Amino acid sequence: LAQADGALDAKMTKLASASGCFTCHSIESGKPGPNGMAPIGPAWQDVAKRYQGDKKAADALLKTVLQGSNPYGSHWKDKVSGLAMPPNAVAIKEADAKMLVKWILALK
């Protein structure tokens, strides 16, 4: 991974796996989705690249993780096969989601 802290990478990967994130997302760009289709959700490196320098990104992405996204406002159109991100407040605690979002945004 693109982080300098291997222990943090391992912790965040374990958290993401336990929370079901890898059902739709991958960390690295360019990985295909099921049956060779576009991935269900964007790769986290792509998320980090898209929101680089956006000071509101962490709060906006935390809200998306916990509450889900609008299926009519797909800003990943033609890049992913999923229509919207479902709410995940049951799958991950807010404090853990905050840590994960911060880590995702730091990916290179």
JSON list of N, CA and C in Angstrom, two decimals, residues 37-103:
[
{"chain": "A", "resi": 37, "resn": "MET", "atom": "N", "xyz": [-16.96, -7.01, -14.82]},
{"chain": "A", "resi": 37, "resn": "MET", "atom": "CA", "xyz": [-17.64, -5.72, -14.95]},
{"chain": "A", "resi": 37, "resn": "MET", "atom": "C", "xyz": [-16.85, -4.64, -14.21]},
{"chain": "A", "resi": 38, "resn": "ALA", "atom": "N", "xyz": [-17.32, -3.42, -14.31]},
{"chain": "A", "resi": 38, "resn": "ALA", "atom": "CA", "xyz": [-16.73, -2.35, -13.51]},
{"chain": "A", "resi": 38, "resn": "ALA", "atom": "C", "xyz": [-16.92, -2.71, -12.04]},
{"chain": "A", "resi": 39, "resn": "PRO", "atom": "N", "xyz": [-16.00, -2.27, -11.17]},
{"chain": "A", "resi": 39, "resn": "PRO", "atom": "CA", "xyz": [-16.18, -2.56, -9.75]},
{"chain": "A", "resi": 39, "resn": "PRO", "atom": "C", "xyz": [-17.50, -1.99, -9.23]},
{"chain": "A", "resi": 40, "resn": "ILE", "atom": "N", "xyz": [-18.01, -2.56, -8.16]},
{"chain": "A", "resi": 40, "resn": "ILE", "atom": "CA", "xyz": [-19.28, -2.10, -7.59]},
{"chain": "A", "resi": 40, "resn": "ILE", "atom": "C", "xyz": [-19.12, -0.69, -7.03]},
{"chain": "A", "resi": 41, "resn": "GLY", "atom": "N", "xyz": [-18.05, -0.45, -6.28]},
{"chain": "A", "resi": 41, "resn": "GLY", "atom": "CA", "xyz": [-17.74, 0.86, -5.73]},
{"chain": "A", "resi": 41, "resn": "GLY", "atom": "C", "xyz": [-16.35, 1.29, -6.15]},
{"chain": "A", "resi": 42, "resn": "PRO", "atom": "N", "xyz": [-16.04, 2.57, -6.03]},
{"chain": "A", "resi": 42, "resn": "PRO", "atom": "CA", "xyz": [-14.73, 3.04, -6.48]},
{"chain": "A", "resi": 42, "resn": "PRO", "atom": "C", "xyz": [-13.59, 2.51, -5.60]},
{"chain": "A", "resi": 43, "resn": "ALA", "atom": "N", "xyz": [-12.43, 2.32, -6.24]},
{"chain": "A", "resi": 43, "resn": "ALA", "atom": "CA", "xyz": [-11.22, 1.96, -5.49]},
{"chain": "A", "resi": 43, "resn": "ALA", "atom": "C", "xyz": [-10.85, 3.14, -4.60]},
{"chain": "A", "resi": 44, "resn": "TRP", "atom": "N", "xyz": [-10.33, 2.84, -3.44]},
{"chain": "A", "resi": 44, "resn": "TRP", "atom": "CA", "xyz": [-10.04, 3.90, -2.49]},
{"chain": "A", "resi": 44, "resn": "TRP", "atom": "C", "xyz": [-8.92, 4.81, -2.96]},
{"chain": "A", "resi": 45, "resn": "GLN", "atom": "N", "xyz": [-7.98, 4.31, -3.76]},
{"chain": "A", "resi": 45, "resn": "GLN", "atom": "CA", "xyz": [-6.97, 5.20, -4.32]},
{"chain": "A", "resi": 45, "resn": "GLN", "atom": "C", "xyz": [-7.63, 6.23, -5.23]},
{"chain": "A", "resi": 46, "resn": "ASP", "atom": "N", "xyz": [-8.67, 5.82, -5.96]},
{"chain": "A", "resi": 46, "resn": "ASP", "atom": "CA", "xyz": [-9.40, 6.76, -6.82]},
{"chain": "A", "resi": 46, "resn": "ASP", "atom": "C", "xyz": [-10.16, 7.79, -5.99]},
{"chain": "A", "resi": 47, "resn": "VAL", "atom": "N", "xyz": [-10.71, 7.34, -4.87]},
{"chain": "A", "resi": 47, "resn": "VAL", "atom": "CA", "xyz": [-11.40, 8.26, -3.96]},
{"chain": "A", "resi": 47, "resn": "VAL", "atom": "C", "xyz": [-10.41, 9.30, -3.44]},
{"chain": "A", "resi": 48, "resn": "ALA", "atom": "N", "xyz": [-9.25, 8.85, -3.00]},
{"chain": "A", "resi": 48, "resn": "ALA", "atom": "CA", "xyz": [-8.22, 9.77, -2.48]},
{"chain": "A", "resi": 48, "resn": "ALA", "atom": "C", "xyz": [-7.81, 10.77, -3.54]},
{"chain": "A", "resi": 49, "resn": "LYS", "atom": "N", "xyz": [-7.64, 10.30, -4.76]},
{"chain": "A", "resi": 49, "resn": "LYS", "atom": "CA", "xyz": [-7.23, 11.19, -5.86]},
{"chain": "A", "resi": 49, "resn": "LYS", "atom": "C", "xyz": [-8.32, 12.22, -6.16]},
{"chain": "A", "resi": 50, "resn": "ARG", "atom": "N", "xyz": [-9.56, 11.77, -6.22]},
{"chain": "A", "resi": 50, "resn": "ARG", "atom": "CA", "xyz": [-10.67, 12.67, -6.55]},
{"chain": "A", "resi": 50, "resn": "ARG", "atom": "C", "xyz": [-10.82, 13.78, -5.51]},
{"chain": "A", "resi": 51, "resn": "TYR", "atom": "N", "xyz": [-10.63, 13.46, -4.23]},
{"chain": "A", "resi": 51, "resn": "TYR", "atom": "CA", "xyz": [-10.88, 14.43, -3.16]},
{"chain": "A", "resi": 51, "resn": "TYR", "atom": "C", "xyz": [-9.62, 15.09, -2.63]},
{"chain": "A", "resi": 52, "resn": "GLN", "atom": "N", "xyz": [-8.49, 14.88, -3.28]},
{"chain": "A", "resi": 52, "resn": "GLN", "atom": "CA", "xyz": [-7.23, 15.47, -2.85]},
{"chain": "A", "resi": 52, "resn": "GLN", "atom": "C", "xyz": [-7.37, 16.99, -2.74]},
{"chain": "A", "resi": 53, "resn": "GLY", "atom": "N", "xyz": [-7.02, 17.53, -1.60]},
{"chain": "A", "resi": 53, "resn": "GLY", "atom": "CA", "xyz": [-7.07, 18.97, -1.39]},
{"chain": "A", "resi": 53, "resn": "GLY", "atom": "C", "xyz": [-8.43, 19.52, -0.99]},
{"chain": "A", "resi": 54, "resn": "ASP", "atom": "N", "xyz": [-9.45, 18.69, -0.98]},
{"chain": "A", "resi": 54, "resn": "ASP", "atom": "CA", "xyz": [-10.80, 19.13, -0.61]},
{"chain": "A", "resi": 54, "resn": "ASP", "atom": "C", "xyz": [-10.95, 19.07, 0.91]},
{"chain": "A", "resi": 55, "resn": "LYS", "atom": "N", "xyz": [-11.03, 20.22, 1.53]},
{"chain": "A", "resi": 55, "resn": "LYS", "atom": "CA", "xyz": [-11.08, 20.28, 3.00]},
{"chain": "A", "resi": 55, "resn": "LYS", "atom": "C", "xyz": [-12.38, 19.72, 3.58]},
{"chain": "A", "resi": 56, "resn": "LYS", "atom": "N", "xyz": [-13.42, 19.62, 2.77]},
{"chain": "A", "resi": 56, "resn": "LYS", "atom": "CA", "xyz": [-14.70, 19.10, 3.24]},
{"chain": "A", "resi": 56, "resn": "LYS", "atom": "C", "xyz": [-14.86, 17.60, 2.96]},
{"chain": "A", "resi": 57, "resn": "ALA", "atom": "N", "xyz": [-13.86, 17.01, 2.33]},
{"chain": "A", "resi": 57, "resn": "ALA", "atom": "CA", "xyz": [-13.98, 15.61, 1.90]},
{"chain": "A", "resi": 57, "resn": "ALA", "atom": "C", "xyz": [-14.19, 14.64, 3.06]},
{"chain": "A", "resi": 58, "resn": "ALA", "atom": "N", "xyz": [-13.43, 14.78, 4.13]},
{"chain": "A", "resi": 58, "resn": "ALA", "atom": "CA", "xyz": [-13.53, 13.82, 5.24]},
{"chain": "A", "resi": 58, "resn": "ALA", "atom": "C", "xyz": [-14.94, 13.80, 5.82]},
{"chain": "A", "resi": 59, "resn": "ASP", "atom": "N", "xyz": [-15.52, 14.97, 6.04]},
{"chain": "A", "resi": 59, "resn": "ASP", "atom": "CA", "xyz": [-16.88, 15.03, 6.59]},
{"chain": "A", "resi": 59, "resn": "ASP", "atom": "C", "xyz": [-17.91, 14.48, 5.60]},
{"chain": "A", "resi": 60, "resn": "ALA", "atom": "N", "xyz": [-17.75, 14.84, 4.33]},
{"chain": "A", "resi": 60, "resn": "ALA", "atom": "CA", "xyz": [-18.70, 14.37, 3.31]},
{"chain": "A", "resi": 60, "resn": "ALA", "atom": "C", "xyz": [-18.63, 12.85, 3.14]},
{"chain": "A", "resi": 61, "resn": "LEU", "atom": "N", "xyz": [-17.41, 12.30, 3.13]},
{"chain": "A", "resi": 61, "resn": "LEU", "atom": "CA", "xyz": [-17.27, 10.86, 2.96]},
{"chain": "A", "resi": 61, "resn": "LEU", "atom": "C", "xyz": [-17.73, 10.10, 4.21]},
{"chain": "A", "resi": 62, "resn": "LEU", "atom": "N", "xyz": [-17.49, 10.66, 5.38]},
{"chain": "A", "resi": 62, "resn": "LEU", "atom": "CA", "xyz": [-17.98, 10.03, 6.61]},
{"chain": "A", "resi": 62, "resn": "LEU", "atom": "C", "xyz": [-19.50, 9.93, 6.56]},
{"chain": "A", "resi": 63, "resn": "LYS", "atom": "N", "xyz": [-20.15, 11.00, 6.14]},
{"chain": "A", "resi": 63, "resn": "LYS", "atom": "CA", "xyz": [-21.61, 11.00, 6.02]},
{"chain": "A", "resi": 63, "resn": "LYS", "atom": "C", "xyz": [-22.06, 9.94, 5.02]},
{"chain": "A", "resi": 64, "resn": "THR", "atom": "N", "xyz": [-21.35, 9.81, 3.90]},
{"chain": "A", "resi": 64, "resn": "THR", "atom": "CA", "xyz": [-21.69, 8.80, 2.89]},
{"chain": "A", "resi": 64, "resn": "THR", "atom": "C", "xyz": [-21.53, 7.40, 3.45]},
{"chain": "A", "resi": 65, "resn": "VAL", "atom": "N", "xyz": [-20.45, 7.16, 4.18]},
{"chain": "A", "resi": 65, "resn": "VAL", "atom": "CA", "xyz": [-20.22, 5.83, 4.76]},
{"chain": "A", "resi": 65, "resn": "VAL", "atom": "C", "xyz": [-21.35, 5.48, 5.72]},
{"chain": "A", "resi": 66, "resn": "LEU", "atom": "N", "xyz": [-21.71, 6.40, 6.58]},
{"chain": "A", "resi": 66, "resn": "LEU", "atom": "CA", "xyz": [-22.71, 6.11, 7.62]},
{"chain": "A", "resi": 66, "resn": "LEU", "atom": "C", "xyz": [-24.14, 6.14, 7.11]},
{"chain": "A", "resi": 67, "resn": "GLN", "atom": "N", "xyz": [-24.46, 7.09, 6.22]},
{"chain": "A", "resi": 67, "resn": "GLN", "atom": "CA", "xyz": [-25.85, 7.27, 5.79]},
{"chain": "A", "resi": 67, "resn": "GLN", "atom": "C", "xyz": [-26.14, 6.77, 4.38]},
{"chain": "A", "resi": 68, "resn": "GLY", "atom": "N", "xyz": [-25.09, 6.45, 3.62]},
{"chain": "A", "resi": 68, "resn": "GLY", "atom": "CA", "xyz": [-25.27, 6.02, 2.24]},
{"chain": "A", "resi": 68, "resn": "GLY", "atom": "C", "xyz": [-25.25, 7.21, 1.29]},
{"chain": "A", "resi": 69, "resn": "SER", "atom": "N", "xyz": [-25.30, 6.90, -0.01]},
{"chain": "A", "resi": 69, "resn": "SER", "atom": "CA", "xyz": [-25.27, 7.97, -1.02]},
{"chain": "A", "resi": 69, "resn": "SER", "atom": "C", "xyz": [-26.56, 8.00, -1.82]},
{"chain": "A", "resi": 70, "resn": "ASN", "atom": "N", "xyz": [-26.77, 9.09, -2.50]},
{"chain": "A", "resi": 70, "resn": "ASN", "atom": "CA", "xyz": [-27.96, 9.30, -3.31]},
{"chain": "A", "resi": 70, "resn": "ASN", "atom": "C", "xyz": [-27.83, 8.55, -4.64]},
{"chain": "A", "resi": 71, "resn": "PRO", "atom": "N", "xyz": [-28.71, 7.61, -4.92]},
{"chain": "A", "resi": 71, "resn": "PRO", "atom": "CA", "xyz": [-28.61, 6.85, -6.17]},
{"chain": "A", "resi": 71, "resn": "PRO", "atom": "C", "xyz": [-28.85, 7.71, -7.41]},
{"chain": "A", "resi": 72, "resn": "TYR", "atom": "N", "xyz": [-29.43, 8.89, -7.24]},
{"chain": "A", "resi": 72, "resn": "TYR", "atom": "CA", "xyz": [-29.70, 9.77, -8.38]},
{"chain": "A", "resi": 72, "resn": "TYR", "atom": "C", "xyz": [-28.59, 10.78, -8.61]},
{"chain": "A", "resi": 73, "resn": "GLY", "atom": "N", "xyz": [-27.61, 10.80, -7.73]},
{"chain": "A", "resi": 73, "resn": "GLY", "atom": "CA", "xyz": [-26.51, 11.76, -7.86]},
{"chain": "A", "resi": 73, "resn": "GLY", "atom": "C", "xyz": [-25.18, 11.06, -8.04]},
{"chain": "A", "resi": 74, "resn": "SER", "atom": "N", "xyz": [-25.15, 10.03, -8.85]},
{"chain": "A", "resi": 74, "resn": "SER", "atom": "CA", "xyz": [-23.95, 9.21, -9.00]},
{"chain": "A", "resi": 74, "resn": "SER", "atom": "C", "xyz": [-22.80, 10.01, -9.61]},
{"chain": "A", "resi": 75, "resn": "HIS", "atom": "N", "xyz": [-21.84, 10.37, -8.78]},
{"chain": "A", "resi": 75, "resn": "HIS", "atom": "CA", "xyz": [-20.68, 11.08, -9.29]},
{"chain": "A", "resi": 75, "resn": "HIS", "atom": "C", "xyz": [-19.56, 10.13, -9.70]},
{"chain": "A", "resi": 76, "resn": "TRP", "atom": "N", "xyz": [-19.84, 8.83, -9.66]},
{"chain": "A", "resi": 76, "resn": "TRP", "atom": "CA", "xyz": [-18.89, 7.82, -10.16]},
{"chain": "A", "resi": 76, "resn": "TRP", "atom": "C", "xyz": [-19.47, 7.15, -11.40]},
{"chain": "A", "resi": 77, "resn": "LYS", "atom": "N", "xyz": [-20.41, 7.82, -12.07]},
{"chain": "A", "resi": 77, "resn": "LYS", "atom": "CA", "xyz": [-21.09, 7.26, -13.24]},
{"chain": "A", "resi": 77, "resn": "LYS", "atom": "C", "xyz": [-20.06, 6.77, -14.27]},
{"chain": "A", "resi": 78, "resn": "ASP", "atom": "N", "xyz": [-20.34, 5.61, -14.84]},
{"chain": "A", "resi": 78, "resn": "ASP", "atom": "CA", "xyz": [-19.49, 4.96, -15.84]},
{"chain": "A", "resi": 78, "resn": "ASP", "atom": "C", "xyz": [-18.15, 4.47, -15.30]},
{"chain": "A", "resi": 79, "resn": "LYS", "atom": "N", "xyz": [-17.92, 4.62, -14.01]},
{"chain": "A", "resi": 79, "resn": "LYS", "atom": "CA", "xyz": [-16.68, 4.14, -13.39]},
{"chain": "A", "resi": 79, "resn": "LYS", "atom": "C", "xyz": [-16.95, 2.92, -12.51]},
{"chain": "A", "resi": 80, "resn": "VAL", "atom": "N", "xyz": [-18.18, 2.81, -12.01]},
{"chain": "A", "resi": 80, "resn": "VAL", "atom": "CA", "xyz": [-18.55, 1.71, -11.12]},
{"chain": "A", "resi": 80, "resn": "VAL", "atom": "C", "xyz": [-19.87, 1.11, -11.59]},
{"chain": "A", "resi": 81, "resn": "SER", "atom": "N", "xyz": [-20.13, -0.12, -11.17]},
{"chain": "A", "resi": 81, "resn": "SER", "atom": "CA", "xyz": [-21.38, -0.77, -11.56]},
{"chain": "A", "resi": 81, "resn": "SER", "atom": "C", "xyz": [-22.48, -0.59, -10.51]},
{"chain": "A", "resi": 82, "resn": "GLY", "atom": "N", "xyz": [-22.12, -0.17, -9.30]},
{"chain": "A", "resi": 82, "resn": "GLY", "atom": "CA", "xyz": [-23.12, 0.06, -8.26]},
{"chain": "A", "resi": 82, "resn": "GLY", "atom": "C", "xyz": [-23.78, 1.42, -8.44]},
{"chain": "A", "resi": 83, "resn": "LEU", "atom": "N", "xyz": [-25.05, 1.51, -8.08]},
{"chain": "A", "resi": 83, "resn": "LEU", "atom": "CA", "xyz": [-25.78, 2.77, -8.21]},
{"chain": "A", "resi": 83, "resn": "LEU", "atom": "C", "xyz": [-25.54, 3.71, -7.03]},
{"chain": "A", "resi": 84, "resn": "ALA", "atom": "N", "xyz": [-25.46, 3.15, -5.83]},
{"chain": "A", "resi": 84, "resn": "ALA", "atom": "CA", "xyz": [-25.32, 3.98, -4.64]},
{"chain": "A", "resi": 84, "resn": "ALA", "atom": "C", "xyz": [-24.68, 3.16, -3.53]},
{"chain": "A", "resi": 85, "resn": "MET", "atom": "N", "xyz": [-24.10, 3.87, -2.58]},
{"chain": "A", "resi": 85, "resn": "MET", "atom": "CA", "xyz": [-23.54, 3.20, -1.41]},
{"chain": "A", "resi": 85, "resn": "MET", "atom": "C", "xyz": [-24.65, 3.09, -0.37]},
{"chain": "A", "resi": 86, "resn": "PRO", "atom": "N", "xyz": [-24.85, 1.89, 0.17]},
{"chain": "A", "resi": 86, "resn": "PRO", "atom": "CA", "xyz": [-25.88, 1.73, 1.21]},
{"chain": "A", "resi": 86, "resn": "PRO", "atom": "C", "xyz": [-25.38, 2.32, 2.53]},
{"chain": "A", "resi": 87, "resn": "PRO", "atom": "N", "xyz": [-26.29, 2.65, 3.44]},
{"chain": "A", "resi": 87, "resn": "PRO", "atom": "CA", "xyz": [-25.87, 3.12, 4.76]},
{"chain": "A", "resi": 87, "resn": "PRO", "atom": "C", "xyz": [-25.15, 2.00, 5.51]},
{"chain": "A", "resi": 88, "resn": "ASN", "atom": "N", "xyz": [-24.11, 2.37, 6.24]},
{"chain": "A", "resi": 88, "resn": "ASN", "atom": "CA", "xyz": [-23.31, 1.37, 6.95]},
{"chain": "A", "resi": 88, "resn": "ASN", "atom": "C", "xyz": [-23.18, 1.65, 8.44]},
{"chain": "A", "resi": 89, "resn": "ALA", "atom": "N", "xyz": [-24.05, 2.47, 9.00]},
{"chain": "A", "resi": 89, "resn": "ALA", "atom": "CA", "xyz": [-23.94, 2.81, 10.42]},
{"chain": "A", "resi": 89, "resn": "ALA", "atom": "C", "xyz": [-24.07, 1.58, 11.32]},
{"chain": "A", "resi": 90, "resn": "VAL", "atom": "N", "xyz": [-24.73, 0.54, 10.84]},
{"chain": "A", "resi": 90, "resn": "VAL", "atom": "CA", "xyz": [-24.86, -0.69, 11.61]},
{"chain": "A", "resi": 90, "resn": "VAL", "atom": "C", "xyz": [-23.57, -1.51, 11.53]},
{"chain": "A", "resi": 91, "resn": "ALA", "atom": "N", "xyz": [-22.86, -1.42, 10.40]},
{"chain": "A", "resi": 91, "resn": "ALA", "atom": "CA", "xyz": [-21.68, -2.25, 10.16]},
{"chain": "A", "resi": 91, "resn": "ALA", "atom": "C", "xyz": [-20.40, -1.69, 10.77]},
{"chain": "A", "resi": 92, "resn": "ILE", "atom": "N", "xyz": [-20.35, -0.37, 10.97]},
{"chain": "A", "resi": 92, "resn": "ILE", "atom": "CA", "xyz": [-19.12, 0.26, 11.46]},
{"chain": "A", "resi": 92, "resn": "ILE", "atom": "C", "xyz": [-19.47, 1.41, 12.40]},
{"chain": "A", "resi": 93, "resn": "LYS", "atom": "N", "xyz": [-18.72, 1.52, 13.49]},
{"chain": "A", "resi": 93, "resn": "LYS", "atom": "CA", "xyz": [-18.94, 2.62, 14.44]},
{"chain": "A", "resi": 93, "resn": "LYS", "atom": "C", "xyz": [-18.42, 3.92, 13.82]},
{"chain": "A", "resi": 94, "resn": "GLU", "atom": "N", "xyz": [-19.04, 5.03, 14.22]},
{"chain": "A", "resi": 94, "resn": "GLU", "atom": "CA", "xyz": [-18.65, 6.33, 13.65]},
{"chain": "A", "resi": 94, "resn": "GLU", "atom": "C", "xyz": [-17.16, 6.62, 13.86]},
{"chain": "A", "resi": 95, "resn": "ALA", "atom": "N", "xyz": [-16.64, 6.34, 15.04]},
{"chain": "A", "resi": 95, "resn": "ALA", "atom": "CA", "xyz": [-15.22, 6.61, 15.31]},
{"chain": "A", "resi": 95, "resn": "ALA", "atom": "C", "xyz": [-14.32, 5.78, 14.39]},
{"chain": "A", "resi": 96, "resn": "ASP", "atom": "N", "xyz": [-14.69, 4.52, 14.16]},
{"chain": "A", "resi": 96, "resn": "ASP", "atom": "CA", "xyz": [-13.92, 3.67, 13.25]},
{"chain": "A", "resi": 96, "resn": "ASP", "atom": "C", "xyz": [-14.04, 4.16, 11.81]},
{"chain": "A", "resi": 97, "resn": "ALA", "atom": "N", "xyz": [-15.23, 4.57, 11.42]},
{"chain": "A", "resi": 97, "resn": "ALA", "atom": "CA", "xyz": [-15.44, 5.09, 10.07]},
{"chain": "A", "resi": 97, "resn": "ALA", "atom": "C", "xyz": [-14.60, 6.35, 9.85]},
{"chain": "A", "resi": 98, "resn": "LYS", "atom": "N", "xyz": [-14.51, 7.20, 10.86]},
{"chain": "A", "resi": 98, "resn": "LYS", "atom": "CA", "xyz": [-13.69, 8.42, 10.77]},
{"chain": "A", "resi": 98, "resn": "LYS", "atom": "C", "xyz": [-12.23, 8.08, 10.52]},
{"chain": "A", "resi": 99, "resn": "MET", "atom": "N", "xyz": [-11.72, 7.10, 11.28]},
{"chain": "A", "resi": 99, "resn": "MET", "atom": "CA", "xyz": [-10.32, 6.67, 11.10]},
{"chain": "A", "resi": 99, "resn": "MET", "atom": "C", "xyz": [-10.11, 6.12, 9.70]},
{"chain": "A", "resi": 100, "resn": "LEU", "atom": "N", "xyz": [-11.05, 5.30, 9.25]},
{"chain": "A", "resi": 100, "resn": "LEU", "atom": "CA", "xyz": [-10.93, 4.67, 7.93]},
{"chain": "A", "resi": 100, "resn": "LEU", "atom": "C", "xyz": [-10.97, 5.71, 6.82]},
{"chain": "A", "resi": 101, "resn": "VAL", "atom": "N", "xyz": [-11.87, 6.66, 6.90]},
{"chain": "A", "resi": 101, "resn": "VAL", "atom": "CA", "xyz": [-11.96, 7.73, 5.89]},
{"chain": "A", "resi": 101, "resn": "VAL", "atom": "C", "xyz": [-10.67, 8.54, 5.86]},
{"chain": "A", "resi": 102, "resn": "LYS", "atom": "N", "xyz": [-10.14, 8.88, 7.02]},
{"chain": "A", "resi": 102, "resn": "LYS", "atom": "CA", "xyz": [-8.88, 9.63, 7.08]},
{"chain": "A", "resi": 102, "resn": "LYS", "atom": "C", "xyz": [-7.76, 8.84, 6.39]},
{"chain": "A", "resi": 103, "resn": "TRP", "atom": "N", "xyz": [-7.70, 7.55, 6.64]},
{"chain": "A", "resi": 103, "resn": "TRP", "atom": "CA", "xyz": [-6.69, 6.69, 6.04]},
{"chain": "A", "resi": 103, "resn": "TRP", "atom": "C", "xyz": [-6.89, 6.62, 4.52]}
]
